[in-house]
Amino acid sequence: MSILVTGGLGYIGSHTVNALIEAGYSVVVADNLSNSKAQVLDVLQQITNKNIPFYQIDVTDEQAVNDLFEKHPIEGVMHFAGYKAVGESVLQPLKYYQNNVLSTITLANACKQFQVKKFVFSSSATVYGDNEVPFKETMSLLPTTNPYGETKAMGERILKDWVNSDSSFAVSLLRYFNPIGAHPSGLLGESPNGIPNNLMPYVTQVAKGKLKELQVFGNDYPTSDGTGVRDYIHVMDLAEGHVAALQHVTPGVHIYNLGTGAGTSVFEIIQTFERVNAIKIPYKIVNRRPGDLAFYYADATKAKDELGWYAKRTLEDMCRDAWHFEKSLNLIQIK
Ligand code: WQD
């Protein structure tokens, strides 16, 4: 029996494929390569020393998904495949709703048809909207500031209603905070196409000289140093959180924050990155980015109490591993 990982060649998906195999699972990967690179499969097979069946398919394609379920006995699905650029989602909402919502429905239908009972859904802290901090799983969700966030909230609602109609299905909704860092080998990491939207890949590309300087989106927020505060979590911790959720999932719907429970400002990220890697990050303060919240971080107690999981890696680990990966990029020789 295998775990189907959609978006398994992407940043978080690939780290989770590695963690699943390390935990003894067999994995099948589906990815349409719209925001990932085929060579990540070679890296995963090299790191895990396992052959990983891979299907370059779009998981909104019902026939392609059913063909895969016909070929492989699947015991669970981890659904990462989805567009995730907040700004892009404002400009192209229909693309986001079509892809992110339809893919979830298509996969749930396949699970129903093939009686695959376990489903782990990649959600996001964005679904909390401008709630009070720290974000707790029991909170009512508020409207988000972007279609991307709405697709995640809709995905959660669709899966909740599905399980309400058939409680034999076991669904875990995982709300990520800000994943950064990379696999310690330097072979897996975050290499977005084009100019990075997110903070850490932008910082590593400035460190590498690929980009001139970091633009700090505002230093007039009501935070300790005026810059935005987020809950940054090492992607390896996040991946291990997915394995824990799969191992513990029982019939019904279960929601977990995957964060550290600590808030870190943009300036603190810059300072930590510079100290750990002995490198200077030039930056310029610019206007706030529309839609950004001032600060948020997780109440991470539920995952610890129920899954026995908590984030172990430090901000230093995140900055060190992110830079190690960036330096290794283009040097990766696939054996
Ligand atoms: C972090 C902080 C920015 C870039 C988004 C999505 C969220 C999740 C993670 C998918 C903020 C500041 C950033 C830059 C900056 N994605 N910043 N200069 O916006 O918290 O979360 O990515 O699930 O759903 O909303 O992440 O890394 O873009 O920003 O000053 O060039 O860094 O203002 O305070 P964000 P981010």
Coordinates of C-alpha atoms and ligand atoms in Angstrom, one line a residue:
M1 CA 0.0 0.0 0.0
S2 CA 1.3 3.5 -0.8
I3 CA 0.7 7.1 0.1
L4 CA -0.2 9.3 -2.8
V5 CA 1.6 12.7 -2.5
T6 CA 0.2 15.3 -4.9
G7 CA 2.6 18.2 -5.5
G8 CA 5.3 15.8 -4.3
L9 CA 8.1 17.5 -6.2
G10 CA 7.3 20.9 -4.8
Y11 CA 9.0 22.6 -1.8
I12 CA 7.0 21.1 1.1
G13 CA 5.8 18.1 -0.8
S14 CA 9.3 16.9 -1.6
H15 CA 10.5 17.2 2.0
T16 CA 7.3 15.3 3.1
V17 CA 8.0 12.5 0.5
N18 CA 11.4 12.2 2.1
A19 CA 10.0 12.1 5.7
L20 CA 7.3 9.5 4.7
I21 CA 9.9 7.2 3.2
E22 CA 12.2 7.6 6.2
A23 CA 9.2 6.6 8.4
G24 CA 8.8 3.4 6.3
Y25 CA 6.0 4.3 3.9
S26 CA 5.9 3.6 0.2
V27 CA 5.1 6.7 -1.8
V28 CA 3.7 7.5 -5.2
V29 CA 4.1 11.1 -6.5
A30 CA 1.8 13.1 -8.8
D31 CA 3.0 16.5 -9.9
N32 CA 2.2 18.5 -13.1
L33 CA 5.6 20.4 -12.8
S34 CA 3.9 23.8 -13.0
N35 CA 5.9 25.0 -10.1
S36 CA 8.5 22.3 -9.5
K37 CA 11.3 20.6 -11.3
A38 CA 11.5 17.0 -12.6
Q39 CA 15.1 16.7 -11.2
V40 CA 13.7 16.8 -7.7
L41 CA 12.5 13.2 -8.3
D42 CA 16.1 12.1 -9.0
V43 CA 17.3 13.9 -5.8
L44 CA 14.6 12.2 -3.7
Q45 CA 15.5 8.8 -5.1
Q46 CA 19.1 9.5 -4.4
I47 CA 18.5 10.7 -0.8
T48 CA 16.1 7.9 0.0
N49 CA 17.7 5.2 -2.1
K50 CA 14.2 4.2 -3.2
N51 CA 12.5 4.0 -6.5
I52 CA 9.5 6.4 -6.4
P53 CA 6.7 6.0 -8.9
F54 CA 6.0 9.4 -10.5
Y55 CA 3.1 10.6 -12.6
Q56 CA 3.3 13.9 -14.4
I57 CA -0.4 14.6 -14.2
D58 CA -2.8 17.4 -13.3
V59 CA -4.8 16.2 -10.3
T60 CA -7.9 18.1 -11.5
D61 CA -7.9 15.5 -14.3
E62 CA -10.4 12.9 -13.1
Q63 CA -9.4 10.2 -15.6
A64 CA -5.7 10.6 -14.9
V65 CA -6.3 10.4 -11.1
N66 CA -8.5 7.3 -11.4
D67 CA -5.9 5.6 -13.7
L68 CA -3.3 6.2 -11.0
F69 CA -5.6 4.7 -8.3
E70 CA -6.2 1.7 -10.5
K71 CA -2.5 1.1 -10.9
H72 CA -1.4 1.6 -7.3
P73 CA -3.1 0.4 -4.1
I74 CA -3.3 3.7 -2.3
E75 CA -3.9 3.8 1.5
G76 CA -3.8 7.5 2.0
V77 CA -3.5 10.8 0.1
M78 CA -1.4 13.9 1.0
H79 CA -2.6 16.7 -1.1
F80 CA -0.1 19.5 -1.6
A81 CA -0.7 20.3 -5.3
G82 CA -2.0 23.8 -5.6
Y83 CA -1.0 27.4 -6.6
K84 CA 0.1 29.4 -3.6
A85 CA 1.2 32.9 -4.6
V86 CA -1.0 35.3 -2.7
G87 CA -0.4 38.2 -5.0
E88 CA -0.9 36.2 -8.2
S89 CA -4.2 34.8 -6.8
V90 CA -5.6 38.4 -6.6
L91 CA -4.7 38.9 -10.3
Q92 CA -5.9 35.4 -11.5
P93 CA -8.6 34.3 -9.1
L94 CA -10.4 31.9 -11.5
K95 CA -7.1 30.0 -12.1
Y96 CA -6.7 29.6 -8.4
Y97 CA -10.3 28.4 -7.7
Q98 CA -10.3 26.1 -10.7
N99 CA -7.0 24.4 -9.7
N100 CA -7.0 24.5 -5.9
V101 CA -10.7 23.7 -5.3
L102 CA -11.3 21.3 -8.2
S103 CA -8.2 19.2 -7.4
T104 CA -9.4 18.7 -3.8
I105 CA -12.9 17.6 -5.1
T106 CA -11.3 15.3 -7.7
L107 CA -9.1 13.6 -5.2
A108 CA -11.9 13.2 -2.6
N109 CA -14.1 11.6 -5.3
A110 CA -11.3 9.1 -6.1
C111 CA -10.9 8.3 -2.4
K112 CA -14.6 7.7 -2.2
Q113 CA -14.6 5.5 -5.4
F114 CA -11.5 3.5 -4.3
Q115 CA -12.4 3.5 -0.6
V116 CA -9.1 5.2 0.4
K117 CA -9.9 6.4 3.9
K118 CA -7.0 8.7 4.9
F119 CA -6.6 12.2 3.6
V120 CA -4.1 14.9 4.8
F121 CA -4.8 18.3 3.4
S122 CA -2.2 21.1 3.0
S123 CA -4.0 24.1 4.4
S124 CA -2.6 27.4 5.6
A125 CA -2.6 29.9 8.5
T126 CA -4.0 32.3 6.0
V127 CA -7.4 30.8 6.6
Y128 CA -7.6 32.5 10.0
G129 CA -7.7 36.0 8.4
D130 CA -7.2 38.9 10.8
N131 CA -8.1 36.8 13.9
E132 CA -6.6 37.5 17.3
V133 CA -3.2 36.1 17.9
P134 CA -2.1 33.3 18.7
F135 CA -4.2 31.5 16.1
K136 CA -6.1 28.5 17.6
E137 CA -7.8 25.7 15.7
T138 CA -11.1 26.3 17.5
M139 CA -11.3 29.9 16.2
S140 CA -14.0 30.8 13.7
L141 CA -12.3 31.6 10.4
L142 CA -12.5 35.2 9.1
P143 CA -12.4 36.2 5.4
T144 CA -8.9 36.2 4.1
T145 CA -7.4 39.0 2.0
N146 CA -6.9 36.9 -1.1
P147 CA -8.3 34.2 -3.3
Y148 CA -5.5 31.9 -2.4
G149 CA -6.5 31.9 1.2
E150 CA -10.2 31.4 0.2
T151 CA -9.3 28.3 -1.8
K152 CA -7.7 26.8 1.3
A153 CA -10.7 27.7 3.5
M154 CA -13.0 26.2 0.8
G155 CA -10.9 23.1 0.6
E156 CA -11.3 22.7 4.4
R157 CA -15.1 23.2 4.2
I158 CA -15.5 20.7 1.3
L159 CA -13.6 18.0 3.2
K160 CA -15.5 18.7 6.4
D161 CA -18.8 18.3 4.6
W162 CA -17.6 15.2 2.8
V163 CA -16.7 13.6 6.1
N164 CA -20.0 14.7 7.6
S165 CA -21.7 12.7 4.8
D166 CA -19.5 9.6 5.5
S167 CA -17.7 9.5 8.8
S168 CA -15.7 6.4 7.8
F169 CA -13.2 8.8 6.2
A170 CA -10.3 10.2 8.3
V171 CA -9.2 13.7 7.3
S172 CA -6.4 15.9 8.8
L173 CA -6.4 19.6 7.9
L174 CA -2.9 21.0 8.5
R175 CA -2.6 24.8 8.8
Y176 CA 1.0 25.8 8.0
F177 CA 2.6 29.0 9.2
N178 CA 5.7 30.1 7.4
P179 CA 7.9 27.2 6.3
I180 CA 11.5 28.0 5.5
G181 CA 14.8 26.2 5.5
A182 CA 15.9 23.1 3.5
H183 CA 17.0 19.5 3.8
P184 CA 20.5 19.5 5.5
S185 CA 22.0 17.8 2.5
G186 CA 21.5 21.0 0.5
L187 CA 19.9 18.8 -2.2
L188 CA 16.3 19.7 -1.5
G189 CA 15.0 23.2 -0.8
E190 CA 12.9 26.2 -2.0
S191 CA 13.7 27.4 -5.5
P192 CA 10.7 29.3 -6.7
N193 CA 10.4 30.2 -10.4
G194 CA 11.0 33.9 -11.0
I195 CA 11.4 36.6 -8.4
P196 CA 10.6 35.1 -5.0
N197 CA 7.4 36.3 -3.3
N198 CA 8.4 35.0 0.1
L199 CA 11.0 36.4 2.5
M200 CA 13.6 33.6 2.9
P201 CA 14.1 32.7 -0.8
Y202 CA 14.5 36.4 -1.5
V203 CA 17.1 36.7 1.3
T204 CA 19.1 33.8 0.1
Q205 CA 19.1 35.2 -3.5
V206 CA 20.4 38.5 -2.1
A207 CA 23.1 36.6 -0.2
K208 CA 24.1 34.9 -3.4
G209 CA 24.2 38.2 -5.3
K210 CA 21.4 37.1 -7.7
L211 CA 19.2 40.0 -6.3
K212 CA 20.6 43.4 -5.3
E213 CA 18.9 44.1 -2.0
L214 CA 16.0 43.0 0.2
Q215 CA 12.9 45.2 0.2
V216 CA 11.5 45.3 3.7
F217 CA 7.8 45.8 3.4
G218 CA 7.2 48.4 6.1
N219 CA 8.8 49.1 9.5
D220 CA 5.8 50.9 10.9
Y221 CA 3.8 47.9 12.2
P222 CA 2.9 47.7 15.9
T223 CA 5.6 45.1 16.5
S224 CA 8.8 45.1 18.6
D225 CA 10.9 46.6 15.7
G226 CA 8.2 47.8 13.4
T227 CA 8.6 45.0 10.8
G228 CA 6.1 42.1 10.2
V229 CA 6.2 39.2 12.6
R230 CA 5.5 35.6 11.5
D231 CA 5.8 32.0 12.9
Y232 CA 8.7 30.5 10.8
I233 CA 9.0 26.8 10.9
H234 CA 11.7 24.5 9.5
V235 CA 10.4 22.7 6.5
M236 CA 11.8 19.4 7.9
D237 CA 9.7 19.9 11.1
L238 CA 6.7 20.6 8.9
A239 CA 7.3 17.4 6.9
E240 CA 7.6 15.4 10.1
G241 CA 4.3 17.0 11.3
H242 CA 2.6 15.5 8.2
V243 CA 3.9 12.0 9.0
A244 CA 2.7 12.4 12.6
A245 CA -0.8 13.5 11.4
L246 CA -1.0 10.5 9.0
Q247 CA 0.0 8.1 11.7
H248 CA -2.6 9.5 14.1
V249 CA -5.5 10.2 11.8
T250 CA -8.8 8.5 12.8
P251 CA -12.3 8.7 11.2
G252 CA -13.6 12.3 11.3
V253 CA -12.0 15.7 10.7
H254 CA -9.0 16.9 12.7
I255 CA -7.4 20.3 12.4
Y256 CA -3.9 21.2 13.5
N257 CA -1.6 24.2 13.4
L258 CA 1.9 23.4 12.3
G259 CA 3.9 26.2 13.7
T260 CA 6.5 26.8 16.5
G261 CA 4.2 29.1 18.6
A262 CA 6.9 31.8 18.4
G263 CA 6.8 35.1 16.4
T264 CA 9.9 36.4 14.6
S265 CA 10.2 39.8 12.8
V266 CA 11.8 40.5 9.4
F267 CA 14.7 42.3 11.0
E268 CA 15.3 39.3 13.3
I269 CA 15.3 37.0 10.3
I270 CA 17.9 39.3 8.6
Q271 CA 20.0 39.5 11.8
T272 CA 19.9 35.8 12.4
F273 CA 20.7 34.9 8.8
E274 CA 23.7 37.4 8.8
R275 CA 25.1 36.0 12.1
V276 CA 24.7 32.3 11.3
N277 CA 26.1 32.6 7.8
A278 CA 28.6 35.5 8.3
I279 CA 27.2 37.4 5.4
K280 CA 25.6 40.8 5.0
I281 CA 22.1 41.3 3.6
P282 CA 21.6 44.8 2.2
Y283 CA 18.1 46.0 2.5
K284 CA 15.8 49.0 2.0
I285 CA 12.7 49.9 3.9
V286 CA 9.8 50.3 1.4
N287 CA 6.0 50.6 1.8
R288 CA 3.9 47.9 3.3
R289 CA 2.7 45.1 1.0
P290 CA -1.1 45.3 0.5
G291 CA -2.8 42.5 2.3
D292 CA 0.0 41.8 4.8
L293 CA -1.0 41.3 8.4
A294 CA 1.2 42.9 11.1
F295 CA 1.9 39.8 13.0
Y296 CA 0.7 36.3 13.6
Y297 CA 1.9 33.1 15.1
A298 CA 0.4 29.7 16.1
D299 CA -0.9 28.2 19.3
A300 CA 0.9 24.9 18.6
T301 CA -0.3 23.0 21.7
K302 CA -2.9 20.8 20.0
A303 CA -0.5 19.1 17.6
K304 CA 1.9 18.5 20.5
D305 CA -0.9 17.1 22.8
E306 CA -2.6 14.9 20.1
L307 CA 0.1 14.1 17.6
G308 CA 3.1 14.1 20.0
W309 CA 4.7 16.4 17.4
Y310 CA 6.4 19.8 17.9
A311 CA 8.9 21.9 16.0
K312 CA 12.4 21.0 17.1
R313 CA 14.7 23.0 14.8
T314 CA 15.8 26.5 15.6
L315 CA 15.8 29.8 13.6
E316 CA 19.5 29.3 13.2
D317 CA 19.0 25.9 11.7
M318 CA 16.4 27.4 9.3
C319 CA 18.8 30.2 8.2
R320 CA 21.8 27.9 7.9
D321 CA 20.0 25.2 5.9
A322 CA 18.3 27.7 3.6
W323 CA 21.7 29.3 2.7
H324 CA 23.3 25.8 2.3
F325 CA 20.7 24.9 -0.3
E326 CA 21.0 28.2 -2.1
K327 CA 24.7 27.8 -2.4
S328 CA 24.3 24.2 -3.6
L329 CA 21.9 25.2 -6.4
N330 CA 23.2 24.6 -9.9
L331 CA 26.0 22.6 -8.3
I332 CA 23.6 19.6 -7.8
Q333 CA 25.0 16.7 -9.8
I334 CA 22.4 14.0 -10.1
K335 CA 24.3 10.7 -10.0
Ligands
WQD1 C1 6.8 37.1 5.5 C2 7.1 38.5 6.1 C3 6.4 40.3 4.7 C4 9.1 39.3 1.3 C5 2.7 33.7 2.7 C6 1.3 33.2 2.5 C7 1.1 32.0 3.4 C8 2.2 31.0 3.2 C9 3.5 31.7 3.4 C10 1.4 29.4 1.6 C11 6.0 39.5 5.9 C12 7.9 40.3 4.8 C13 8.4 39.3 2.6 C14 9.9 40.4 1.0 C15 9.4 41.4 3.2 N1 2.1 30.5 1.8 N2 8.6 40.3 3.5 N3 10.1 41.4 2.0 O1 3.1 36.7 3.5 O2 3.6 35.7 5.8 O3 2.8 34.2 4.0 O4 3.6 32.8 2.5 O5 0.8 28.7 2.3 O6 -0.2 31.5 3.1 O7 0.4 34.2 2.9 O8 5.1 35.1 3.8 O9 7.5 35.2 3.3 O10 5.8 36.6 1.9 O11 6.3 37.3 4.2 O12 9.6 42.3 4.0 O13 10.5 40.5 -0.1 O14 8.2 39.0 5.4 O15 5.9 41.6 4.8 O16 6.0 40.3 7.1 P1 3.6 35.6 4.3 P2 6.2 36.0 3.2

